[in-house]
Short mmCIF file of C-alpha atoms and ligand atoms in Angstrom, two decimals:
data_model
loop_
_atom_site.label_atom_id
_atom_site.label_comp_id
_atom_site.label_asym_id
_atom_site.label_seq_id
_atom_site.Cartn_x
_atom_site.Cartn_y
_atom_site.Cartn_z
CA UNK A 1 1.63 29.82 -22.83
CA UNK A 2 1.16 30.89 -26.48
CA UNK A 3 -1.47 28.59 -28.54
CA UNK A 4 -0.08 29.62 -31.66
CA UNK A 5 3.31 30.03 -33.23
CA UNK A 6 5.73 31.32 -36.41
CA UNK A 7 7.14 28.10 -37.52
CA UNK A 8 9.93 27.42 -40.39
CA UNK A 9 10.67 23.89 -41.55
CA UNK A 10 14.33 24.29 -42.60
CA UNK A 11 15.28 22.13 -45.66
CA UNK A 12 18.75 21.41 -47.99
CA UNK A 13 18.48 23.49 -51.09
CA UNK A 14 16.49 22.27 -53.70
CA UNK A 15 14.29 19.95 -51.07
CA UNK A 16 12.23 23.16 -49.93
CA UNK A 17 8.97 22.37 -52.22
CA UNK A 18 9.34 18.77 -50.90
CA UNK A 19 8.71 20.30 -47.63
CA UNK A 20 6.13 22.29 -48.38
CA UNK A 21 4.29 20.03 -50.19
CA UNK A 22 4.89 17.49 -46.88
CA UNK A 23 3.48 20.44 -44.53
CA UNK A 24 -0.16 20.44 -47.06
CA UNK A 25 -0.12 17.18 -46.91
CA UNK A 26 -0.12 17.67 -42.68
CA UNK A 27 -3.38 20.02 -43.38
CA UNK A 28 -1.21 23.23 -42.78
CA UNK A 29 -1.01 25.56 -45.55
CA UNK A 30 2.75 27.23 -45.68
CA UNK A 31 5.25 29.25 -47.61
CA UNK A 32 8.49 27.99 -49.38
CA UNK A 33 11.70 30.05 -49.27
CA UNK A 34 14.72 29.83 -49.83
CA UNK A 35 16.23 26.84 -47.22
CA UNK A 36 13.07 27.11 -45.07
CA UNK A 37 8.95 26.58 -45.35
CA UNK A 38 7.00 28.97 -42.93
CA UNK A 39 4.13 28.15 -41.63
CA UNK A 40 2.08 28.23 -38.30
CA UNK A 41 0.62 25.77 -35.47
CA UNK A 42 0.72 25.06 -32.26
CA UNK A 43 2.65 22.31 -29.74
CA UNK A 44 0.36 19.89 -31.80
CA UNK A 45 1.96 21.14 -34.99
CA UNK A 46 5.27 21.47 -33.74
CA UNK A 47 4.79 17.33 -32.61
CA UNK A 48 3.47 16.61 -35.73
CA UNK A 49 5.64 18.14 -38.07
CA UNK A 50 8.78 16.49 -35.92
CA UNK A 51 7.30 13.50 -36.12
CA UNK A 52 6.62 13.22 -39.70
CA UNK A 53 8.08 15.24 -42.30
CA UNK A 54 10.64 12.88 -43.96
CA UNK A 55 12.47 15.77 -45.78
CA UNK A 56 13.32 18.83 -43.46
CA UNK A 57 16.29 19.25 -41.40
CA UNK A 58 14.64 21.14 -38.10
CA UNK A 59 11.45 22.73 -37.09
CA UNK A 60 11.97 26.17 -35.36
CA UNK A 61 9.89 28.76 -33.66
CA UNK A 62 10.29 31.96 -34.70
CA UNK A 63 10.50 34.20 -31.42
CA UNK A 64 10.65 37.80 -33.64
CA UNK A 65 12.30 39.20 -36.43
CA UNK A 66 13.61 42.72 -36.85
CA UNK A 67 16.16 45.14 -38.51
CA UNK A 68 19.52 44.73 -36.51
CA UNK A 69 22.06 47.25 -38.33
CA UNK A 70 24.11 47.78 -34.59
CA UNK A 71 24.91 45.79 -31.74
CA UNK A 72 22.86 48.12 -29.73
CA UNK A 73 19.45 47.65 -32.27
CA UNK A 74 20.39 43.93 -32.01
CA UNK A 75 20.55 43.94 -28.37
CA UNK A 76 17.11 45.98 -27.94
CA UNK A 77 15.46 43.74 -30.67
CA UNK A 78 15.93 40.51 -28.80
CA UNK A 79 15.42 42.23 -25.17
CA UNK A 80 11.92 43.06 -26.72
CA UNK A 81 10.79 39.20 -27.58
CA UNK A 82 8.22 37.68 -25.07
CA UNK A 83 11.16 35.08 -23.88
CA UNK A 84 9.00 34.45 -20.61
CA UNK A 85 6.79 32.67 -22.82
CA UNK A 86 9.22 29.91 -23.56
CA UNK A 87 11.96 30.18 -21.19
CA UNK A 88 11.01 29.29 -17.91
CA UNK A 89 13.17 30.23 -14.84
CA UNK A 90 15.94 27.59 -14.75
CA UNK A 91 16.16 26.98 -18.57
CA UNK A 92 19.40 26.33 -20.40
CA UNK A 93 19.40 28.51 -23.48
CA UNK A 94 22.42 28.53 -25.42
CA UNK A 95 22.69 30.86 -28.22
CA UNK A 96 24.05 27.90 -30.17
CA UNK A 97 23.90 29.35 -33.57
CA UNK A 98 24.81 32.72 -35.29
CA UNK A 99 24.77 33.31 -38.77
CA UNK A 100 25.38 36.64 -40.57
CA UNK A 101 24.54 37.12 -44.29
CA UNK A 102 24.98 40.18 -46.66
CA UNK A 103 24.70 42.39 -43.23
CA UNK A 104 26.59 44.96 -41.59
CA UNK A 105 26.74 43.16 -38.77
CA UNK A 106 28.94 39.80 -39.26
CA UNK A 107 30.87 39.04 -36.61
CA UNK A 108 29.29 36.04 -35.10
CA UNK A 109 30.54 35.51 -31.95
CA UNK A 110 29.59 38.95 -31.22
CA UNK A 111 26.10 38.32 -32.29
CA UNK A 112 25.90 35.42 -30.33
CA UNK A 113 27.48 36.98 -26.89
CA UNK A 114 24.99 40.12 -27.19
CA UNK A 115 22.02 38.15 -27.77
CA UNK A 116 22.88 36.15 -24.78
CA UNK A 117 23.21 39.30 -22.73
CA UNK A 118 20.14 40.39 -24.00
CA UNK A 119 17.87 37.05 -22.90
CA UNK A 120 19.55 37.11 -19.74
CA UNK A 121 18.46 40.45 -19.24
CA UNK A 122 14.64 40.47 -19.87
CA UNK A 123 14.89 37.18 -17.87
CA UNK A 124 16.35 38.70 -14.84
CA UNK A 125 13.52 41.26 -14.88
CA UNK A 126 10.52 39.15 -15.76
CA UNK A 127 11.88 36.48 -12.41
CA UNK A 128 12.84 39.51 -10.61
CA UNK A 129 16.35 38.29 -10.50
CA UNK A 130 19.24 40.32 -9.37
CA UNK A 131 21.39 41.88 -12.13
CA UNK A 132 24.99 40.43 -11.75
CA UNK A 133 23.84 36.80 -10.37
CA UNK A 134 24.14 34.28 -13.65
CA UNK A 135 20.92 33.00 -13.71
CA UNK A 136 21.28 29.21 -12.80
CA UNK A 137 20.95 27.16 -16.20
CA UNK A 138 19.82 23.82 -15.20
CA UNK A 139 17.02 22.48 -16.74
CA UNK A 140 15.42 21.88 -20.10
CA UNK A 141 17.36 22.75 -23.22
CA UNK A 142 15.99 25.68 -25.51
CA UNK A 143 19.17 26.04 -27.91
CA UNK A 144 18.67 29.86 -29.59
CA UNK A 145 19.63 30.69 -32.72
CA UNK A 146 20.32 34.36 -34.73
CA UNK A 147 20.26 34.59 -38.33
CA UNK A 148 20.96 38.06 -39.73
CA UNK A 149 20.10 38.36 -43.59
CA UNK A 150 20.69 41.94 -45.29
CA UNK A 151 20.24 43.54 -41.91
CA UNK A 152 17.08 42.22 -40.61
CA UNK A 153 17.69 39.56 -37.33
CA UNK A 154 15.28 36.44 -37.25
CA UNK A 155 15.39 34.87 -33.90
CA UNK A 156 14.78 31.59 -33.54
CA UNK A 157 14.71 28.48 -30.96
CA UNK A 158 15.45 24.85 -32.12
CA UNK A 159 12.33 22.36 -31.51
CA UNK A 160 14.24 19.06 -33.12
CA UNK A 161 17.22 18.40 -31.51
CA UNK A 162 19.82 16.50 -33.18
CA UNK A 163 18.71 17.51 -37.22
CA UNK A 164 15.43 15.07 -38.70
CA UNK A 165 17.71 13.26 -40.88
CA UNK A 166 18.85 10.93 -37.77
CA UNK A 167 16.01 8.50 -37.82
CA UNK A 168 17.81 6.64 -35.37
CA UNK A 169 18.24 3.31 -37.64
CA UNK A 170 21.89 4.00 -38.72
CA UNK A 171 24.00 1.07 -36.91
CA UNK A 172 27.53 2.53 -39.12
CA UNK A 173 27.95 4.96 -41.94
CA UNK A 174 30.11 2.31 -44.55
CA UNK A 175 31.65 4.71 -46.43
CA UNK A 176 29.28 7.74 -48.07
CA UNK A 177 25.83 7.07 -46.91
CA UNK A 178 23.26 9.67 -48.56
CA UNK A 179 21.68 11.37 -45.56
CA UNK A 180 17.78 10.16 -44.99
CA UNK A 181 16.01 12.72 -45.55
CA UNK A 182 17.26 13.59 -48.98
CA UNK A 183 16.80 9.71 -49.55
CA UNK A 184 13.29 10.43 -48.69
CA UNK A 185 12.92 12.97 -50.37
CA UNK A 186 14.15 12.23 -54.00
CA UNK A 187 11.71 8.82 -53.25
CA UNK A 188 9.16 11.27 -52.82
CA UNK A 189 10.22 13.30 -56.00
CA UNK A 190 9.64 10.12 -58.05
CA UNK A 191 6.36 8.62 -59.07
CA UNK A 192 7.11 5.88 -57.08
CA UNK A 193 4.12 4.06 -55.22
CA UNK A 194 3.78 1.09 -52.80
CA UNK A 195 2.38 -1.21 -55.32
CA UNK A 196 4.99 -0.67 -57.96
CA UNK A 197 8.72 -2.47 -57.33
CA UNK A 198 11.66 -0.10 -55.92
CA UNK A 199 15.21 -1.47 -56.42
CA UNK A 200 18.60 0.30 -55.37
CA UNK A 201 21.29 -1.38 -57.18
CA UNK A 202 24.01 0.43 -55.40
CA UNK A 203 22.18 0.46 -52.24
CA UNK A 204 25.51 0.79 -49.86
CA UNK A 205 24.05 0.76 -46.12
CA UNK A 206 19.99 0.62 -47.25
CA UNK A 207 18.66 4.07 -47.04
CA UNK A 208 16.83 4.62 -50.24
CA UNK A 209 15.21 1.16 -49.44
CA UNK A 210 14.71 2.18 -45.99
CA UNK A 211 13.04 5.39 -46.56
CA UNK A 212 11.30 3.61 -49.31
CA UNK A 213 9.84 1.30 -46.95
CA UNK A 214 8.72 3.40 -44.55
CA UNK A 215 6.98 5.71 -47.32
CA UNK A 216 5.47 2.53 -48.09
CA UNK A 217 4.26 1.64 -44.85
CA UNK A 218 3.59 5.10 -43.79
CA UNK A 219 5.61 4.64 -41.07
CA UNK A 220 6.62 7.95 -39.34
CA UNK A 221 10.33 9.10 -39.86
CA UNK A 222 10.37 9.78 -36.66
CA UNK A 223 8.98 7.41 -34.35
CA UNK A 224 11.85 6.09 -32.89
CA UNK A 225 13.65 9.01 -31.81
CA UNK A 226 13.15 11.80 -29.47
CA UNK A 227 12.86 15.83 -29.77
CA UNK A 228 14.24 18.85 -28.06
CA UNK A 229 10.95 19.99 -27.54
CA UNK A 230 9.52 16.71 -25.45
CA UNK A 231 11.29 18.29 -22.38
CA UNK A 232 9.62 21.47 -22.28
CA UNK A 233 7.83 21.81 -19.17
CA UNK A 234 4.92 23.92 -21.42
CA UNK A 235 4.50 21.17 -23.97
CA UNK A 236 1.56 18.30 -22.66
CA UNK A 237 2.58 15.55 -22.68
CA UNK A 238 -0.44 13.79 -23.46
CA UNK A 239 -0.17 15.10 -26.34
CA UNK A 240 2.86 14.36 -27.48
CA UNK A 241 1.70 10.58 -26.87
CA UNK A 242 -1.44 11.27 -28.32
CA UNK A 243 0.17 12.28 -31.86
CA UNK A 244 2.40 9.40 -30.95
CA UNK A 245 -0.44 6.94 -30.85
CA UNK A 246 -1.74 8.31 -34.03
CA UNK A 247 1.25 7.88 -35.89
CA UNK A 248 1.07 4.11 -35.13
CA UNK A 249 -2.46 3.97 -35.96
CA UNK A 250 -1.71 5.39 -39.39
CA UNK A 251 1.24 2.92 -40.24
CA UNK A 252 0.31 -0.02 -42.12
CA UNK A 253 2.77 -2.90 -41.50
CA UNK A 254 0.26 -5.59 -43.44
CA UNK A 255 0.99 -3.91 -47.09
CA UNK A 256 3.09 -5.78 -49.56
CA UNK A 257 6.08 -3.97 -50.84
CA UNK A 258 8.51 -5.13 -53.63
CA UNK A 259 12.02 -3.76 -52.61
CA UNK A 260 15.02 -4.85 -53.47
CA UNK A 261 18.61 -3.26 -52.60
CA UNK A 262 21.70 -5.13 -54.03
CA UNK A 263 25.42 -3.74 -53.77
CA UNK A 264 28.54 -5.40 -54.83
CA UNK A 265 29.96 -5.42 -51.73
CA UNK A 266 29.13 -7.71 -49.35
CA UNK A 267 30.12 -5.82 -46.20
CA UNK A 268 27.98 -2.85 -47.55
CA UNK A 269 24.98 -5.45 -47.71
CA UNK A 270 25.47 -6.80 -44.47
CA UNK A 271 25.55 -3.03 -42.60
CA UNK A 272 22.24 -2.00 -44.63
CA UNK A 273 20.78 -5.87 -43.26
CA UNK A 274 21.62 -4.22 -39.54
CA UNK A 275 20.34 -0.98 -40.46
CA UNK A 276 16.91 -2.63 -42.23
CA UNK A 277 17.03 -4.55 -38.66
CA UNK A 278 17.42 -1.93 -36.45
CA UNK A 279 14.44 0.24 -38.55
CA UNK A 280 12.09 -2.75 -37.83
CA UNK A 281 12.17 -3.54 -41.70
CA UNK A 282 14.40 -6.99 -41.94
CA UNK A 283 11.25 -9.04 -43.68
CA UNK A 284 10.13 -5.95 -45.66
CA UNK A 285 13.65 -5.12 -48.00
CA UNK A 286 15.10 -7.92 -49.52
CA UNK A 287 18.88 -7.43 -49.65
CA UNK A 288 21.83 -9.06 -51.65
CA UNK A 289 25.24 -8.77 -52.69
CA UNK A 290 25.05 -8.33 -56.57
CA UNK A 291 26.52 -6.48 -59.22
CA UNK A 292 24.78 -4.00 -60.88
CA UNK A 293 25.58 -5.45 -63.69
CA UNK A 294 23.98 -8.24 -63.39
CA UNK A 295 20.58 -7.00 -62.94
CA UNK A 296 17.54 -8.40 -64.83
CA UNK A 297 14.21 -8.13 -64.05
CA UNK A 298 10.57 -9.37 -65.59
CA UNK A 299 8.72 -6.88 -63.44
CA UNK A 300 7.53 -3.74 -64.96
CA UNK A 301 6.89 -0.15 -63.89
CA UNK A 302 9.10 -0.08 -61.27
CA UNK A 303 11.53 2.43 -59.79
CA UNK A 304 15.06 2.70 -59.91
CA UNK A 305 16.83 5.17 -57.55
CA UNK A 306 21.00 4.93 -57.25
CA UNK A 307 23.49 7.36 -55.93
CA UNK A 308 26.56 5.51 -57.33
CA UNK A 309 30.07 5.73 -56.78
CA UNK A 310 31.21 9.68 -57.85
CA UNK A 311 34.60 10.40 -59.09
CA UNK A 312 37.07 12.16 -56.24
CA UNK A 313 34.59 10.42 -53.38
CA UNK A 314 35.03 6.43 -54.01
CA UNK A 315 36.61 5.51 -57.59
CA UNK A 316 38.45 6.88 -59.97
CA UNK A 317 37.36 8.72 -62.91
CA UNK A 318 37.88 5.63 -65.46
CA UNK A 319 36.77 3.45 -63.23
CA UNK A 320 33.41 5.39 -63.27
CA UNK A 321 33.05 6.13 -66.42
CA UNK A 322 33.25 2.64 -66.90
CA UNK A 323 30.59 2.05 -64.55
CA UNK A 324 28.20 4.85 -65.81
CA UNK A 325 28.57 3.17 -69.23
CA UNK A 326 27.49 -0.53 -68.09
CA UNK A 327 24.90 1.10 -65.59
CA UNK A 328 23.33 2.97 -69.33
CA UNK A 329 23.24 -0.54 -70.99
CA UNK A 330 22.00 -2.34 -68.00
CA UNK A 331 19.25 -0.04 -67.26
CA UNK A 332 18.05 0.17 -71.16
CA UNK A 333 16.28 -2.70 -71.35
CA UNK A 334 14.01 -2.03 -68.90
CA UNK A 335 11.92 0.41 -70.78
CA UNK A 336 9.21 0.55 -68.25
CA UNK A 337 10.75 1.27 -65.10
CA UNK A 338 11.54 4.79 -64.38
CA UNK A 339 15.64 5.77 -63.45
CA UNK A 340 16.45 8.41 -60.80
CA UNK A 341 20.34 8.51 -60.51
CA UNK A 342 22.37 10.85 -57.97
CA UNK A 343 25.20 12.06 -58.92
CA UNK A 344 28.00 15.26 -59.26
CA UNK A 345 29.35 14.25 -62.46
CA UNK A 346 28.15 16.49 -65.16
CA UNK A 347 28.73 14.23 -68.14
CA UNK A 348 27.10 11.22 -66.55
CA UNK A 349 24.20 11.43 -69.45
CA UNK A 350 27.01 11.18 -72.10
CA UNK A 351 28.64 8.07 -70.14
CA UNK A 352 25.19 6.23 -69.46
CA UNK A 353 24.47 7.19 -72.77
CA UNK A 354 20.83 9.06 -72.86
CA UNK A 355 19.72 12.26 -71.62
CA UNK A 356 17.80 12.59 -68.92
CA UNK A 357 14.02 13.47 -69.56
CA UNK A 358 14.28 16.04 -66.23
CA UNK A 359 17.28 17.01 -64.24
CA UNK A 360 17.71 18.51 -60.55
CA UNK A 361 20.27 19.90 -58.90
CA UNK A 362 20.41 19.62 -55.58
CA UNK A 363 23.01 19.36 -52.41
CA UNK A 364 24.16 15.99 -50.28
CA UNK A 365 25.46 17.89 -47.66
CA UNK A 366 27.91 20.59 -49.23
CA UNK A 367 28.78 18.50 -52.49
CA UNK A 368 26.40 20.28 -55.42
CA UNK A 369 24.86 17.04 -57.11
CA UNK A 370 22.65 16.74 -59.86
CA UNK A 371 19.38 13.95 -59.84
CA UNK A 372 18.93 12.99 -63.47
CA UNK A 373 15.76 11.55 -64.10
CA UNK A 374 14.58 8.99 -66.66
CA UNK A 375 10.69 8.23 -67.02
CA UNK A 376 9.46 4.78 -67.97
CA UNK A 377 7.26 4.64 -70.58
CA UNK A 378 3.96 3.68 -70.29
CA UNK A 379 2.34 0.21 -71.35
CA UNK A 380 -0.29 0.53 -73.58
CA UNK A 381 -3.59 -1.60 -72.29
CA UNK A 382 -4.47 -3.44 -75.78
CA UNK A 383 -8.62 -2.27 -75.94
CA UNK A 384 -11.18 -5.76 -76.35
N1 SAH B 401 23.14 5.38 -51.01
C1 SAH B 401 24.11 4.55 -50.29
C2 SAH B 401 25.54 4.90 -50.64
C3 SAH B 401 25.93 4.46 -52.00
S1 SAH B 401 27.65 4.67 -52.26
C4 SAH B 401 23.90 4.71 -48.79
O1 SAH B 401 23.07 5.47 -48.37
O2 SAH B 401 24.63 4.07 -48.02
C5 SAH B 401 27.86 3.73 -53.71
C6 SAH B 401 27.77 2.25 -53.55
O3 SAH B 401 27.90 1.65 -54.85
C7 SAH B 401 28.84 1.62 -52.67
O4 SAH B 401 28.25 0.95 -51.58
C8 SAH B 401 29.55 0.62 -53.61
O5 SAH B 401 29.90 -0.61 -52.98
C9 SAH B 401 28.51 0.39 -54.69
N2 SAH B 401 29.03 -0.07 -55.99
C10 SAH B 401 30.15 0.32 -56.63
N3 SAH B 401 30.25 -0.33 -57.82
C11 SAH B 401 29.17 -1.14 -57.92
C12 SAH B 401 28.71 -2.08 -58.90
N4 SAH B 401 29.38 -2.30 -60.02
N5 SAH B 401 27.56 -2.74 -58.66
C13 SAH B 401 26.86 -2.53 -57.53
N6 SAH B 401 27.26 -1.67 -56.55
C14 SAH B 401 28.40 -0.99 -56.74
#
């Protein structure tokens, strides 16, 4: 089997130098594109990066890339690819994604059905396999997947499974949970640290505080799920339990953290108290019902991060604008701590009544949003 691989982190617009910065941080160096981060490893990468990058969406191998301007150059590119190295005889492999972008080819089902043909093919004559028998599909799941970008195919097979945002601690949605691993990532965007206090005044069902936490804690993002890739017959699993094992070494469940999450509803509070339960973090994130109104704090240097109510999702417009005002004089007073607020309303400086010192736009899940961020200022150490 191959030691080495093409790998690509995928990532939501706008969270791809999150990623990369994540993959450094792993000890692999990487490139950031558009919606993806190349880089290369081996299984131990492809564990590693599964197991901890709080931001991505998948890791994928890259099987080959090529021009693909006709069916039959599409077919011939994908008969090419060393398949036997991944696909053993028996494999389920699903062409479970086609996507076709600026390119003269674009009908995707097409694209799909010929690249099927195509792995069927070179498996049949690698296993010596009658033509005209369907090769039995029966073990292990290696779900394919064809992008085509002005022309040139990239061929690709899924290591993750269900997409890295589902940690696996989500007990019910409530009504628009941000998904984890932008949570995670706009936490990592801030200049928060562990020893400064993180509150979410509209924390809904817990995630910023939950990625927070585990941040915090260095807890991986992943331990308590599974991957795709964990039932390959080529991928040891010693090793999988070794980088297992290492991720628990590395967590450290003795630190102190100061984080709060309040919402004013109390059924929201009581889903993110499940979901803090079911994430192992019930005596970490203190959680209450609260207005945001109504919050006062001695503390300095902390963190705010909020993805309130938007217009067309849960209120209506006056009833936000309302809210965007009080949230503007609430906030003020705390000079120190800094803001980072999530939201797709493009006048929300003007309602909360300062501009943000940085803005970025970004995507929770098709809905364009915008994170407006507000720095605290420093305190000034008085010199004796
Ligand atoms: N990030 C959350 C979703 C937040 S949705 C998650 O991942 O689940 C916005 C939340 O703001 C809702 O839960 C709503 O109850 C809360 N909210 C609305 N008005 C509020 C107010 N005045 N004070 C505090 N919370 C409020």
């Amino acid at each position: 089997m191959k030691q080495e691989f093409n790998l690509v982190a995928t990532a939501a617009a706008g969270l791809e130098a999150v990623v990369g910065r994540e993959i450094r941080n792993l000890g692999r160096d990487c490139q950031v594109e558009n919606g993806r981060v190349r880089f290369k490893g081996g299984v131990r990468e492809i564990a590693e990066t599964n197991l901890w990058l709080r931001a991505a969406d998948r890791i994928k191998i890259i099987v080959g890339e090529f021009p693909a301007r006709t069916f039959e150059e599409l077919f011939q590119g994908i008969f090419a690819l060393d398949w036997e190295n991944y696909l053993p005889l028996g494999a389920k492999f699903p062409v479970s994604k086609a996507k076709c972008v600026k390119s003269k080819l674009h009908n995707e089902p097409s694209v799909q059905a010929i690249s099927k043909k195509a792995v069927v093919k070179k498996l049949q004559s690698y296993y010596h396999r009658p033509e005209g028998v369907p090769l039995q599909e029966t073990g292990a799941e290696f779900k394919i997947e064809v992008s085509i970008l002005k022309d040139k195919a990239t061929v690709m097979i899924d290591t993750t499974g269900p997409s890295l945002f589902k940690r696996g601690y989500r007990t019910d949605k409530g009504g628009a949970p941000i998904k984890e691993n932008m949570a995670a990532a706009i936490i990592l965007l801030s200049n928060w640290y562990p020893d400064k206090p993180f509150i979410d005044p509209t924390c809904g069902s817990g995630t910023f505080c939950i990625e927070a936490a585990m941040i915090g804690m260095n807890i991986a993002p992943g331990f308590n799920r599974d991957f795709a890739f964990e039932s390959w017959d080529w991928v040891d699993s010693d090793l999988i339990q070794e980088v297992r094992d290492e991720a628990e070494d590395k967590a450290d469940y003795d630190i102190e953290l100061d984080i709060l999450g309040s919402d004013i509803d109390g059924w929201m509070i009581e889903l993110a108290k499940k979901n803090a339960l079911e994430a192992g973090l019930q005596d970490v994130i203190k959680l209450k019902q609260m207005q945001l109104q109504d919050l006062k704090t001695d503390k300095v240097n902390g963190v705010i991060v909020s993805n309130p109510p938007y217009g067309e999702r849960l209120l209506d417009d006056k009833a936000v604008d309302i809210l965007y005002n009080e949230m503007g004089k609430t906030f003020a007073p705390l000079k120190t701590w800094s803001k980072f607020i999530l939201t797709n309303d493009e006048n929300f400086e003007k309602k909360y009544g300062a501009i943000a010192d940085k803005k970025r736009k970004l995507y929770n899940g098709t809905l364009r949003v915008d994170l407006y961020q507000y720095f605290g200022q420093r305190i000034k150490r008085t010199e004796s």
